[in-house]
Coordinates of C-alpha atoms and ligand atoms in Angstrom, one line a residue:
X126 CA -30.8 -30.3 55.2
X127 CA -31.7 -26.5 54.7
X128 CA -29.0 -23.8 55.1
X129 CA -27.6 -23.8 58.3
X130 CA -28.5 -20.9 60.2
X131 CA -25.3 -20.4 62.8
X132 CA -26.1 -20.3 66.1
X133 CA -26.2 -16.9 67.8
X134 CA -23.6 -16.9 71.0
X135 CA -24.8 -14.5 73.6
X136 CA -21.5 -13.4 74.7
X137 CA -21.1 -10.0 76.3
X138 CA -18.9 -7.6 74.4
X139 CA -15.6 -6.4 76.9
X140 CA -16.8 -3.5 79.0
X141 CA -14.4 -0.8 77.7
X142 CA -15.2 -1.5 74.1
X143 CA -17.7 0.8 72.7
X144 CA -16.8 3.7 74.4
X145 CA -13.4 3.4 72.9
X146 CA -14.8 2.8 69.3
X147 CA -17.4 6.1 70.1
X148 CA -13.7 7.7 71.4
X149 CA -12.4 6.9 67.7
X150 CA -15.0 7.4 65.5
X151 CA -17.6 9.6 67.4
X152 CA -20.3 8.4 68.9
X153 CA -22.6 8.5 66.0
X154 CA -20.9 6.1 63.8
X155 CA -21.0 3.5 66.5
X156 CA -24.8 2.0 65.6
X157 CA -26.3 0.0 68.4
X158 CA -30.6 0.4 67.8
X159 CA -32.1 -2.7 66.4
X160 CA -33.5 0.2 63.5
X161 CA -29.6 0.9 62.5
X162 CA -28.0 -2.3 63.1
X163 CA -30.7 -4.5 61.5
X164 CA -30.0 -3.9 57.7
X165 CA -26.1 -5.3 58.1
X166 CA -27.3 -8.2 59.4
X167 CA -28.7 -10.0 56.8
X168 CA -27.7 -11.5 54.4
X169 CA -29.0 -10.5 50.5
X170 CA -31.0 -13.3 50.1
X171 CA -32.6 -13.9 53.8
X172 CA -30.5 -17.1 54.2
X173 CA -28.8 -16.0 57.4
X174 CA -29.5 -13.6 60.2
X175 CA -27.0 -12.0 62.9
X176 CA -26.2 -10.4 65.3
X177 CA -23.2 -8.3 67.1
X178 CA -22.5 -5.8 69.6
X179 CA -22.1 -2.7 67.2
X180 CA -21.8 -1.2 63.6
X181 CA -18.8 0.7 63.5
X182 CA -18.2 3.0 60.7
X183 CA -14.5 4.5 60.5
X184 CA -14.0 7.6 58.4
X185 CA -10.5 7.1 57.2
X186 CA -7.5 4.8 57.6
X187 CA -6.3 6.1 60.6
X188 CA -9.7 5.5 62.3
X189 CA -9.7 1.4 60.9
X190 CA -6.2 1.2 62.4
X191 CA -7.0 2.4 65.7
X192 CA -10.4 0.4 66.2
X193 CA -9.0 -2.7 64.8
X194 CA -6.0 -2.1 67.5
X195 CA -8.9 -1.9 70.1
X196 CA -10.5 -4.3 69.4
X197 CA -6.9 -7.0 69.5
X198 CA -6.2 -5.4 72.4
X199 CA -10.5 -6.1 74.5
X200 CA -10.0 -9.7 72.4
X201 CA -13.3 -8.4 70.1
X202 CA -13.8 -10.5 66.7
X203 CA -14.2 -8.4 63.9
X204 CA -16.6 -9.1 60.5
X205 CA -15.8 -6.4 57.9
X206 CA -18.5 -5.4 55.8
X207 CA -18.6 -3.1 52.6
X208 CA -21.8 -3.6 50.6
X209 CA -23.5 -6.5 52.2
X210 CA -24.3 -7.9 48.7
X211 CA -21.8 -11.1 49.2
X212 CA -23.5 -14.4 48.4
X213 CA -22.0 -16.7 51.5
X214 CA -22.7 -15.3 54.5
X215 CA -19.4 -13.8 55.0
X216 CA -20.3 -10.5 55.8
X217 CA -22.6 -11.1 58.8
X218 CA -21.6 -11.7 62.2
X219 CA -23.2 -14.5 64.8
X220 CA -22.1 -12.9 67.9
X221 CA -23.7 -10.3 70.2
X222 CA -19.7 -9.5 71.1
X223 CA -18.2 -9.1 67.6
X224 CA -18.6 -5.9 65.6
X225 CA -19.3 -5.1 62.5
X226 CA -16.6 -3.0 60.7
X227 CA -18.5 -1.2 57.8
X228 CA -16.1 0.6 55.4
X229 CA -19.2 2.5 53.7
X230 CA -17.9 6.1 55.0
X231 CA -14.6 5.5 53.8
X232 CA -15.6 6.2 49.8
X233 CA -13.5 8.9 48.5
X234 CA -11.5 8.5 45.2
X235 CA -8.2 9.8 46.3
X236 CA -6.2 9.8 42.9
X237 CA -6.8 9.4 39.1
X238 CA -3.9 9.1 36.9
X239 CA -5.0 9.0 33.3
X240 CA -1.9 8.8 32.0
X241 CA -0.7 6.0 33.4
X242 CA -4.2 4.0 33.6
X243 CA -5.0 4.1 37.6
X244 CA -7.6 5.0 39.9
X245 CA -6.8 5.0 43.4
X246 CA -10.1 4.9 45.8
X247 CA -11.4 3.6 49.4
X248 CA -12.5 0.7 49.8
X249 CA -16.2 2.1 50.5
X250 CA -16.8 3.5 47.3
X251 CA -19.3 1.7 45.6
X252 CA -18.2 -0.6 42.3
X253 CA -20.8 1.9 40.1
X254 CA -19.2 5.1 41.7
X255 CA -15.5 3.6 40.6
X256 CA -17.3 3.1 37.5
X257 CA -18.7 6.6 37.3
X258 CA -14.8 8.0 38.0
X259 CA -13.3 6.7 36.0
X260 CA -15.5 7.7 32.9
X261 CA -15.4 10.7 33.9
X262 CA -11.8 11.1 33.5
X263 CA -12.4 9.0 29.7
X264 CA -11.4 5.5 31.2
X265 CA -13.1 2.2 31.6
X266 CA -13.1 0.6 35.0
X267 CA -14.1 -3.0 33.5
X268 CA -15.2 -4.9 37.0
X269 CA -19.6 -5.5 36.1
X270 CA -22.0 -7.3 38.3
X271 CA -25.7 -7.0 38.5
X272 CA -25.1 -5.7 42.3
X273 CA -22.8 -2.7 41.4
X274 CA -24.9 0.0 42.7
X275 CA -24.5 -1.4 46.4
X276 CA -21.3 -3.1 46.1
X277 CA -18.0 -2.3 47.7
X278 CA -14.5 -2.2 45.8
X279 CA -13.6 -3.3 49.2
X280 CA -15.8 -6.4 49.3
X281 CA -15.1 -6.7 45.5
X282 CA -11.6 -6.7 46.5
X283 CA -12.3 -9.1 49.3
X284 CA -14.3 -11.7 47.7
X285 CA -12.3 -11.5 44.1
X286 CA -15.2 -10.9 42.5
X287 CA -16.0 -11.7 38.6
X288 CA -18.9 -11.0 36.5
X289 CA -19.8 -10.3 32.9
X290 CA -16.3 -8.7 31.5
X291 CA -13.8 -11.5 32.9
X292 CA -13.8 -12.7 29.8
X293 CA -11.6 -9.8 28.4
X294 CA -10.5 -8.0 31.5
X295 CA -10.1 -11.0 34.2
X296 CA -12.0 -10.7 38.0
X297 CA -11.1 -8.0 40.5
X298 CA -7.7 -9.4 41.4
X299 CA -6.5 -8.5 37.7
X300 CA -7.4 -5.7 37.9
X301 CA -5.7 -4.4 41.4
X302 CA -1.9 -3.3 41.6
X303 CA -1.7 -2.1 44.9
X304 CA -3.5 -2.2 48.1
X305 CA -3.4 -0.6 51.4
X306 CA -4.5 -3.2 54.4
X307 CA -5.1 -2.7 57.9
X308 CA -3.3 -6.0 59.6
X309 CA -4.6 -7.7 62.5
X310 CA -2.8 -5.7 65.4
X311 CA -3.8 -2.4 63.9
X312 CA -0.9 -1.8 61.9
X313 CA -1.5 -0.3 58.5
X314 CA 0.5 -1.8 55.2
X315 CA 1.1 0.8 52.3
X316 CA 0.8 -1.4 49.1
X317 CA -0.6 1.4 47.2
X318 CA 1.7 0.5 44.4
X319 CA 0.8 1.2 40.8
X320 CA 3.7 -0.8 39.5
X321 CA 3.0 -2.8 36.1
X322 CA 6.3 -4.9 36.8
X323 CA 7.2 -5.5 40.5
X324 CA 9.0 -8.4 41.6
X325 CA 10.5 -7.5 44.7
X326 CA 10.0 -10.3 47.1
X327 CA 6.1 -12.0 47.8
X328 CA 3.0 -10.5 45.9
X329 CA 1.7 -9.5 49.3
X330 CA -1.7 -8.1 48.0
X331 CA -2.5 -11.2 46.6
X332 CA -3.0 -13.0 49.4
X333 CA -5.1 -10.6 51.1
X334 CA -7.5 -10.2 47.4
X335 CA -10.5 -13.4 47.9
X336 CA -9.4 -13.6 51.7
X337 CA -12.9 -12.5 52.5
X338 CA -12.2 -10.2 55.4
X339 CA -10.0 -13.2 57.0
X340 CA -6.3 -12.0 56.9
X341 CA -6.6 -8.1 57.0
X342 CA -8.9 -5.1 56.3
X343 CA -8.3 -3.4 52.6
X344 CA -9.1 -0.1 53.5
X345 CA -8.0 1.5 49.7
X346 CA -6.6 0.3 46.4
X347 CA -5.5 1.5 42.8
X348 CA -6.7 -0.2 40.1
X349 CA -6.3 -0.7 36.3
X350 CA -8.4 1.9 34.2
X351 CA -8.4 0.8 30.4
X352 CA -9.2 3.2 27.3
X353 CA -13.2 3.9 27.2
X354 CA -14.6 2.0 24.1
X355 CA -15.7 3.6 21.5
X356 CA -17.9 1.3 19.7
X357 CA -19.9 -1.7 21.5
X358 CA -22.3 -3.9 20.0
X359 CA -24.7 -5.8 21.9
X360 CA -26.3 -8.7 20.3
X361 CA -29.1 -10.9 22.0
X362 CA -28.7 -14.5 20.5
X363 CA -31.1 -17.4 20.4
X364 CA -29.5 -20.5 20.2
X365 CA -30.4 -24.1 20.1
X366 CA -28.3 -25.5 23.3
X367 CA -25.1 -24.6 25.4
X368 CA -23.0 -26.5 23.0
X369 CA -24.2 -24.1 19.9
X370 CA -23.3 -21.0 22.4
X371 CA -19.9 -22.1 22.7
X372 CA -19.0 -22.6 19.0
X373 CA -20.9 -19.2 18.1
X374 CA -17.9 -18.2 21.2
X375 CA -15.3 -19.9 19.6
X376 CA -16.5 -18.1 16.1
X377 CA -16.1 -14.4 17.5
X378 CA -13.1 -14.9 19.5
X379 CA -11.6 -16.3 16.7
X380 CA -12.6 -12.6 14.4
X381 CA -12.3 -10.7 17.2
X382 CA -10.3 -12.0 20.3
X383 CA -10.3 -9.4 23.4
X384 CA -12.8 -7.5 21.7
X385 CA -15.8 -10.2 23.1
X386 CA -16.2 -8.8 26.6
X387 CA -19.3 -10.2 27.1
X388 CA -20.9 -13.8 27.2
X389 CA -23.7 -14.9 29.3
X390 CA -25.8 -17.8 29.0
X391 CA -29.7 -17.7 29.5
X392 CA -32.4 -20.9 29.5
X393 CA -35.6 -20.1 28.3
X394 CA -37.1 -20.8 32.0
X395 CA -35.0 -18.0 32.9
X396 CA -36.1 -15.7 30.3
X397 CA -40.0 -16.7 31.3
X398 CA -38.7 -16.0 35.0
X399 CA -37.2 -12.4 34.5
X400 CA -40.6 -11.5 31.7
X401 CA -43.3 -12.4 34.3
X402 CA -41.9 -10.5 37.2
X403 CA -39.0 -8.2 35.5
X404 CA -40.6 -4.6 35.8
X405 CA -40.6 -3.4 32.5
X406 CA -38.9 -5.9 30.5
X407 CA -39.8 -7.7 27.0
X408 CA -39.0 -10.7 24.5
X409 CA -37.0 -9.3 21.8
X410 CA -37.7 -12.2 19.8
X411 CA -41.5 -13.2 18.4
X412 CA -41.0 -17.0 19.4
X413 CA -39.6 -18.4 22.2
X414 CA -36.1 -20.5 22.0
X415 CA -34.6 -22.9 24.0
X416 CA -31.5 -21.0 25.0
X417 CA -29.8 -17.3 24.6
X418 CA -26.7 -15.5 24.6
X419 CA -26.6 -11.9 25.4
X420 CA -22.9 -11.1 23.7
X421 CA -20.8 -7.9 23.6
X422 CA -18.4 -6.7 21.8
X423 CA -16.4 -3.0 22.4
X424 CA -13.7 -1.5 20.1
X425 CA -11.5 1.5 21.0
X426 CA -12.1 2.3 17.0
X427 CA -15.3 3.4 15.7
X428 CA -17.2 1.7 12.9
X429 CA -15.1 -1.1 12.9
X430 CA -17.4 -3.8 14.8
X431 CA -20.5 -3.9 13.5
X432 CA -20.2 -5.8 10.0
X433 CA -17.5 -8.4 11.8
X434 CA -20.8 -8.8 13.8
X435 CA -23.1 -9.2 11.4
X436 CA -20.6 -12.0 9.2
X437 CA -19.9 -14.0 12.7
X438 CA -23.9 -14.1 13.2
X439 CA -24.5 -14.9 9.5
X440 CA -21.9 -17.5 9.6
X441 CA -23.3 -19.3 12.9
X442 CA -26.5 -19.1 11.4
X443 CA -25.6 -21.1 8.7
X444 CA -23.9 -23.4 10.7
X445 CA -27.0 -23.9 12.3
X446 CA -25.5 -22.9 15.6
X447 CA -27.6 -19.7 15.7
X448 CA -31.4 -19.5 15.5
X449 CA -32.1 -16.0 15.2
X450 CA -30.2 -12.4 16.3
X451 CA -31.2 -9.5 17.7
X452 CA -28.3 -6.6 17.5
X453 CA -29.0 -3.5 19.6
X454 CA -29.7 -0.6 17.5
X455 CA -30.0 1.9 20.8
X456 CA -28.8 2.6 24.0
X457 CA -32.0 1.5 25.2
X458 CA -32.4 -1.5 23.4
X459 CA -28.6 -2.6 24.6
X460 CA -30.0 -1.8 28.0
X461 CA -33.3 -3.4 27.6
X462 CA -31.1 -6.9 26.7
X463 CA -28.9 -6.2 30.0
X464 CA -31.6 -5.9 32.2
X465 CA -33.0 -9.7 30.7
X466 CA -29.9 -11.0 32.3
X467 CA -29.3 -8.5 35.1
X468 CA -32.7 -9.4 36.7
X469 CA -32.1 -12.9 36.7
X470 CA -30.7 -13.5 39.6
X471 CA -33.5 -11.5 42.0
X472 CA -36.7 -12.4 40.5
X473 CA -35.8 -16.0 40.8
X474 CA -36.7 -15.8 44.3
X475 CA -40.7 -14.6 43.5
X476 CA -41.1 -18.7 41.9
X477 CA -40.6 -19.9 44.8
X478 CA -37.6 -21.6 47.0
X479 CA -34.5 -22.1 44.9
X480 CA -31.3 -23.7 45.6
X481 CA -28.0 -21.8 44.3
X482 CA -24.3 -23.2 43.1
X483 CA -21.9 -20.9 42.1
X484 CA -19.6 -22.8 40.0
X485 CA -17.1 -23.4 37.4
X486 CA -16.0 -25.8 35.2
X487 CA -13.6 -26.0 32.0
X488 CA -15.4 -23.8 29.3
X489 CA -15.4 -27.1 27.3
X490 CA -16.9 -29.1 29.6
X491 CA -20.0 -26.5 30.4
X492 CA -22.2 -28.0 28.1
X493 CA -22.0 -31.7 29.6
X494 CA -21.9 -30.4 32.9
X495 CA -25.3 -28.5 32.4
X496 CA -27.0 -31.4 30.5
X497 CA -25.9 -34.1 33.8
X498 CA -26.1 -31.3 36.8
X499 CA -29.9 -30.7 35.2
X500 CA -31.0 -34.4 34.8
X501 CA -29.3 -35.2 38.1
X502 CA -31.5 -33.0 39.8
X503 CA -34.5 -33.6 38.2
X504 CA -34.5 -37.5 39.2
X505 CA -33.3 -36.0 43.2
X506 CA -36.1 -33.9 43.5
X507 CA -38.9 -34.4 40.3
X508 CA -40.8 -31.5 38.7
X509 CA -38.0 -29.1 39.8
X510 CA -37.2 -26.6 37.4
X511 CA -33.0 -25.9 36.6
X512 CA -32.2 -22.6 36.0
X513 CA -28.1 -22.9 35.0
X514 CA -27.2 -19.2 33.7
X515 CA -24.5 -16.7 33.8
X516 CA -20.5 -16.5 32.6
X517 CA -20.5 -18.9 30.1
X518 CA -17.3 -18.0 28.7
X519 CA -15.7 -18.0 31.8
X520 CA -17.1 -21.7 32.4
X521 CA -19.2 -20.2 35.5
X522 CA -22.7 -21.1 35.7
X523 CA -24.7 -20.2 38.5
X524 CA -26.8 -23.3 38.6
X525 CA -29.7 -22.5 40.2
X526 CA -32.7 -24.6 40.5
X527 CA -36.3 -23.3 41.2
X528 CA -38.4 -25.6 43.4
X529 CA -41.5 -27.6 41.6
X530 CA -44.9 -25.7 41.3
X531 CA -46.9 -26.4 44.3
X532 CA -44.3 -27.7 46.7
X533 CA -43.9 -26.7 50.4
X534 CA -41.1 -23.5 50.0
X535 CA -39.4 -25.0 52.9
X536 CA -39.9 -28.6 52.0
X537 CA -38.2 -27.8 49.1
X538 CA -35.1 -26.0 50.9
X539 CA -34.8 -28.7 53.1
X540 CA -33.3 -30.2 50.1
X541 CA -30.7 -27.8 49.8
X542 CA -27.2 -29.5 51.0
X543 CA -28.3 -32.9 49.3
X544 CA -28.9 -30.9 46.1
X545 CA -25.9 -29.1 46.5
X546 CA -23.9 -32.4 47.2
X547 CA -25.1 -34.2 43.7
X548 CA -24.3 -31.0 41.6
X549 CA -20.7 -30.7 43.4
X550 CA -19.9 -34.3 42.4
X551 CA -20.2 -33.2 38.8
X552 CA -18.3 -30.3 39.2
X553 CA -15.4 -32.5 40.9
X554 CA -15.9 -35.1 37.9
X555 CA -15.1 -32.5 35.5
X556 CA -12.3 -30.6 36.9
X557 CA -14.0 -27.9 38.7
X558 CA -14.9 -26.1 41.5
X559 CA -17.4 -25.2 43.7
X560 CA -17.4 -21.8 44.4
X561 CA -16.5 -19.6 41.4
X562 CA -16.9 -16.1 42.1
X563 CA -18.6 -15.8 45.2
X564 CA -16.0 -17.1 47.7
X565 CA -16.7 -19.5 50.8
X566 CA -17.9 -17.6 53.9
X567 CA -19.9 -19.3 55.9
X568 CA -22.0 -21.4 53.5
X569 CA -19.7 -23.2 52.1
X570 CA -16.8 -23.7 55.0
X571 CA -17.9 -26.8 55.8
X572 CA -17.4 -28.2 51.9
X573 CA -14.3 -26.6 51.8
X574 CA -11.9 -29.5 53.5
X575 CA -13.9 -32.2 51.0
X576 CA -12.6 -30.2 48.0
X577 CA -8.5 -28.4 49.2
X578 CA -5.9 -30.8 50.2
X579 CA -4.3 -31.8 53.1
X580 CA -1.5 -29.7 52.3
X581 CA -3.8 -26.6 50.8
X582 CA -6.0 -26.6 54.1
X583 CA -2.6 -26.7 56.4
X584 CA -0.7 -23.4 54.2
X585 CA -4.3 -21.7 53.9
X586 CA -4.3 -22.0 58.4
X587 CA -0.5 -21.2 58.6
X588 CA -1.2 -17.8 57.0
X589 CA -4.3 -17.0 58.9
X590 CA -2.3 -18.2 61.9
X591 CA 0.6 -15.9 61.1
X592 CA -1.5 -12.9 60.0
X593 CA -4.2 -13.0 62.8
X594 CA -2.5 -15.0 65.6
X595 CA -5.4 -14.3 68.0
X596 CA -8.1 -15.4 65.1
X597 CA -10.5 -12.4 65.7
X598 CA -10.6 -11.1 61.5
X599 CA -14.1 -12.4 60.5
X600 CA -13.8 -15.7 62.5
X601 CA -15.5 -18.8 61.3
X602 CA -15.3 -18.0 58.2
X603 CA -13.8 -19.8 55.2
X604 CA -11.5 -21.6 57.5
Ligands
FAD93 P1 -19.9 -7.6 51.5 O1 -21.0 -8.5 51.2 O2 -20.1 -6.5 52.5 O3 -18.7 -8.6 52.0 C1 -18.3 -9.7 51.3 C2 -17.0 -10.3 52.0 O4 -15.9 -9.5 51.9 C3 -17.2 -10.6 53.5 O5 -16.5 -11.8 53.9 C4 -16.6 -9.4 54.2 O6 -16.2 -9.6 55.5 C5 -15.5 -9.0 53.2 N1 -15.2 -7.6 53.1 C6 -16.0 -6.6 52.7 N2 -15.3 -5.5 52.6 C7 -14.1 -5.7 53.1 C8 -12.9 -4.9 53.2 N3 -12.9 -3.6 53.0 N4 -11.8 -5.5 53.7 C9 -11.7 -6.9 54.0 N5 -12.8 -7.7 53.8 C10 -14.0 -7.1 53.4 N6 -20.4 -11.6 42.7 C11 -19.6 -11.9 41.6 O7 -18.4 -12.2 41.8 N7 -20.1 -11.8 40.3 C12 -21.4 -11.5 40.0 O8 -21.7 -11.4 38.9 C13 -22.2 -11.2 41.1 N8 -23.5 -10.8 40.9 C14 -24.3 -10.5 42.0 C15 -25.6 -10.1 41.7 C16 -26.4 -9.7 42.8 C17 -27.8 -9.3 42.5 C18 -26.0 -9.8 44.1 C19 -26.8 -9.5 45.3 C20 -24.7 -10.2 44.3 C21 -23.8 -10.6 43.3 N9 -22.5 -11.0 43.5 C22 -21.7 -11.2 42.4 C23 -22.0 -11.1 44.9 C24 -21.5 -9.8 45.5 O9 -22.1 -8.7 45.0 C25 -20.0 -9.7 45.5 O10 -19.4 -10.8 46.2 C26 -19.4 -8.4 45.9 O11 -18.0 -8.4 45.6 C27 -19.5 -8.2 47.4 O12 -19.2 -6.8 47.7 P2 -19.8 -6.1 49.0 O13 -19.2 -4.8 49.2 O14 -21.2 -6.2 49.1 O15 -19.2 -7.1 50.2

């Protein structure tokens, strides 16, 4: 089976509806042409396509309180969107009488404390424009993804999102300490603490951090800012297999501990992928290897990183766990070696049909779960080509596998829940799970039963119950 497409229902939106949204918002922030509607409902990657009765696109708090009591009170299901870069469908509504709340307006940076290490922004400003603040006040705002520039802290908030610094600074719900939530009946919750130590009663904010627009809408946070490195070293790695990459890990966390903020995995295929359709990017190397690490090291002390560098890659070499090693000596070389891992995941797409799992297993066991996860699919579906790249030392692999030259595109899709079924049996077998960073939405709800227990499933709809009693925060999705 292909990725189910939902069904669109044809229901009519409730007659008072839009003129009260146009009441709250003005009337030009409530999109209804085809022309302004159109981009939020699709999904990234084409996989699904929507439909609702509006866009609606509050300017402040005040204004998501009072549409989000409107709509409770005309029974109207509301799919929050920030970005629209998430990977499972969340974001997109399938009803021509839900709406759309898009928190893109809302992207002001209210507060920056350097002193005490916090940023506190809406939940529309984009992950590269938290980024951008908090440099410019001498901080580091660690969260990275390949999507940054369109991103939403509120959908990076939402879905708990990783990427390539988890390995020193965690995912996005490390790096919150307060959030401010509009609730189900319109009622706003103040969490904008920025308490290190708080233990007064639940951690409230947790619960609403990877809830994927389910249990409330996060309309602002503060987050951790860290001390701007002043020395990073970036180092493109050739090495024979995943097991090599992770003892050439274990070698610079052992020098260097938080200081490795960086380590993604790359197979050759993906390199060939991202060189023949990459705008402007190039092989570092003069031969081709079988697999790469692009690896990353930052110090707030300058001068002190690059000959620890140079001894771990000497040592690995030896060891015979490294082939060869590039270290940046520019900005634009560092950036040239990003952008061979930051295109991966879009050019994929120009070879053809390709099946996706977002998934994580014990860092030990990555190497054993590539090698089964690749030949498993390569006796489902011969000649296809596995594409397993990303967080390695995170254990999350974004095993992607490109259809075999010359198939039928859609043939090959049709494939795409069987494929997905063999490589989640592995990921069970070793302890894992099936959706590492990018969160269950709609592509994955069904899987999600097969995979949370009995008594998981019945807390998980007990809190949605409680904090959404009429079920009309981004229904359908995850639960
Ligand atoms: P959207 O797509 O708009 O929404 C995602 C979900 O959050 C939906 O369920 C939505 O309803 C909900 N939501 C959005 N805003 C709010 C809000 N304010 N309040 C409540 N709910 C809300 N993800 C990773 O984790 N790591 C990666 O390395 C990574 N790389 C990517 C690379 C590319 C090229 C792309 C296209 C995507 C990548 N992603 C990655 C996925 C995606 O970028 C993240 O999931 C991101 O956090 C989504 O943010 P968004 O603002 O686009 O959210």
């Amino acid at each position: 089976m292909a990725v189910r497409q939902p069904s669109i229902r044809t229901t009519a939106p409730h007659p008072d509806l839009l003129p009260r949204l146009a009441a709250i918002v003005g009337a030009r922030h409530v999109l209804t042409e085809p022309g302004d509607v159109g981009p939020h409902l699709v999904e990234w990657r084409g996989l699904f396509h929507g439909a609702c009765a509006a866009v609606v696109r509050p300017g402040s708090t005040a204004e998501v309180a009072a549409v989000v009591a409107a709509c409770s009170e005309t029974g109207t299901a509301i799919v929050p969107q920030g970005g629209n870069t998430g990977l499972v469908g969340g974001q997109i509504p399938f009803d021509t009488a839900q709406i759309v709340l898009s928190l893109q307006r809302m992207d002001r940076v209210r507060t920056v404390d350097p002193a005490g290490n916090t940023i506190t922004v809406e939940a529309g400003l984009t992950l590269l424009g938290v980024q951008q603040a908090a440099d410019a006040a001498d901080r580091l705002f660690p969260l990275s993804l390949a999507s940054e520039g369109s991103c939403r802290i509120g959908g990076n908030i939402a879905t708990n999102a990783g990427g390539t610094a988890v390995l020193a600074y965690g995912n996005a719900r490390d790096l919150v300490l307060g959030l401010e939530v509009v609730l189900a009946d319109g009622r706003v919750w103040d969490g904008l603490r920025s308490l290190r130590k708080d233990n007064t009663g639940y951690d409230l904010k947790n619960l609403f951090i990877g809830s994927e627009g389910t249990l409330g809408i996060v309309t602002a946070a503060v987050l951790k800012l860290f001390p701007k490195p002043r020395e990073v070293e970036t180092a493109l790695v050739a090495v024979p297999d995943p097991m090599a990459a992770l003892a050439l890990m274990d070698r610079a966390l052992a020098r260097l501990g938080r200081s490795l903020t960086t380590f993604e995995l790359m197979p050759r295929f993906g390199i060939d992928v991202v060189l023949r359709h990459g705008e402007g990017t190039r092989d570092p190397f003069a031969n081709a290897h079988p697999w790469y690490v692009l690896m990353e090291l930052s110090s707030g002390t300058e001068g002190t990183l690059r000959d620890v560098v140079e001894v771990i890659l000497a040592e690995a070499i030896e060891a015979g766990d490294v082939i060869d090693a590039v270290i940046a000596e520019s900005l634009d070389q560092r950036l040239d070696f990003w952008r061979l891992r930051e295109v991966m995941s879009e050019v994929q797409s120009r070879e053809g049909g390709s099946i996706k799992h977002d998934v994580a297993v014990p860092v030990a066991a990555t190497p054993a779960f590539i090698a089964e996860a690749s030949a498993a699919v390569m006796a489902l579906v011969p000649g296809c080509r596995p594409l397993p790249f990303g967080h390695l030392g995170d254990g999350n692999i974004h095993f992607n596998v490109s259809q075999p030259l010359g198939m039928d595109k859609a043939a090959y899709l049709a494939r795409w829940e069987e494929m997905n079924a063999v490589v989640h049996d592995i990921t069970r077998r070793h302890g894992g799970s099936i959706s590492a960073e990018h969160g269950i939405g709609i592509l994955k709800r069904e899987l999600l039963p097969g995979v949370k227990s009995e008594v998981e499933m019945d807390l998980m709809r007990t809190l949605k119950r409680t904090l959404d009693p009429k079920g009309l925060l981004n229904p359908g999705k995850v639960l």
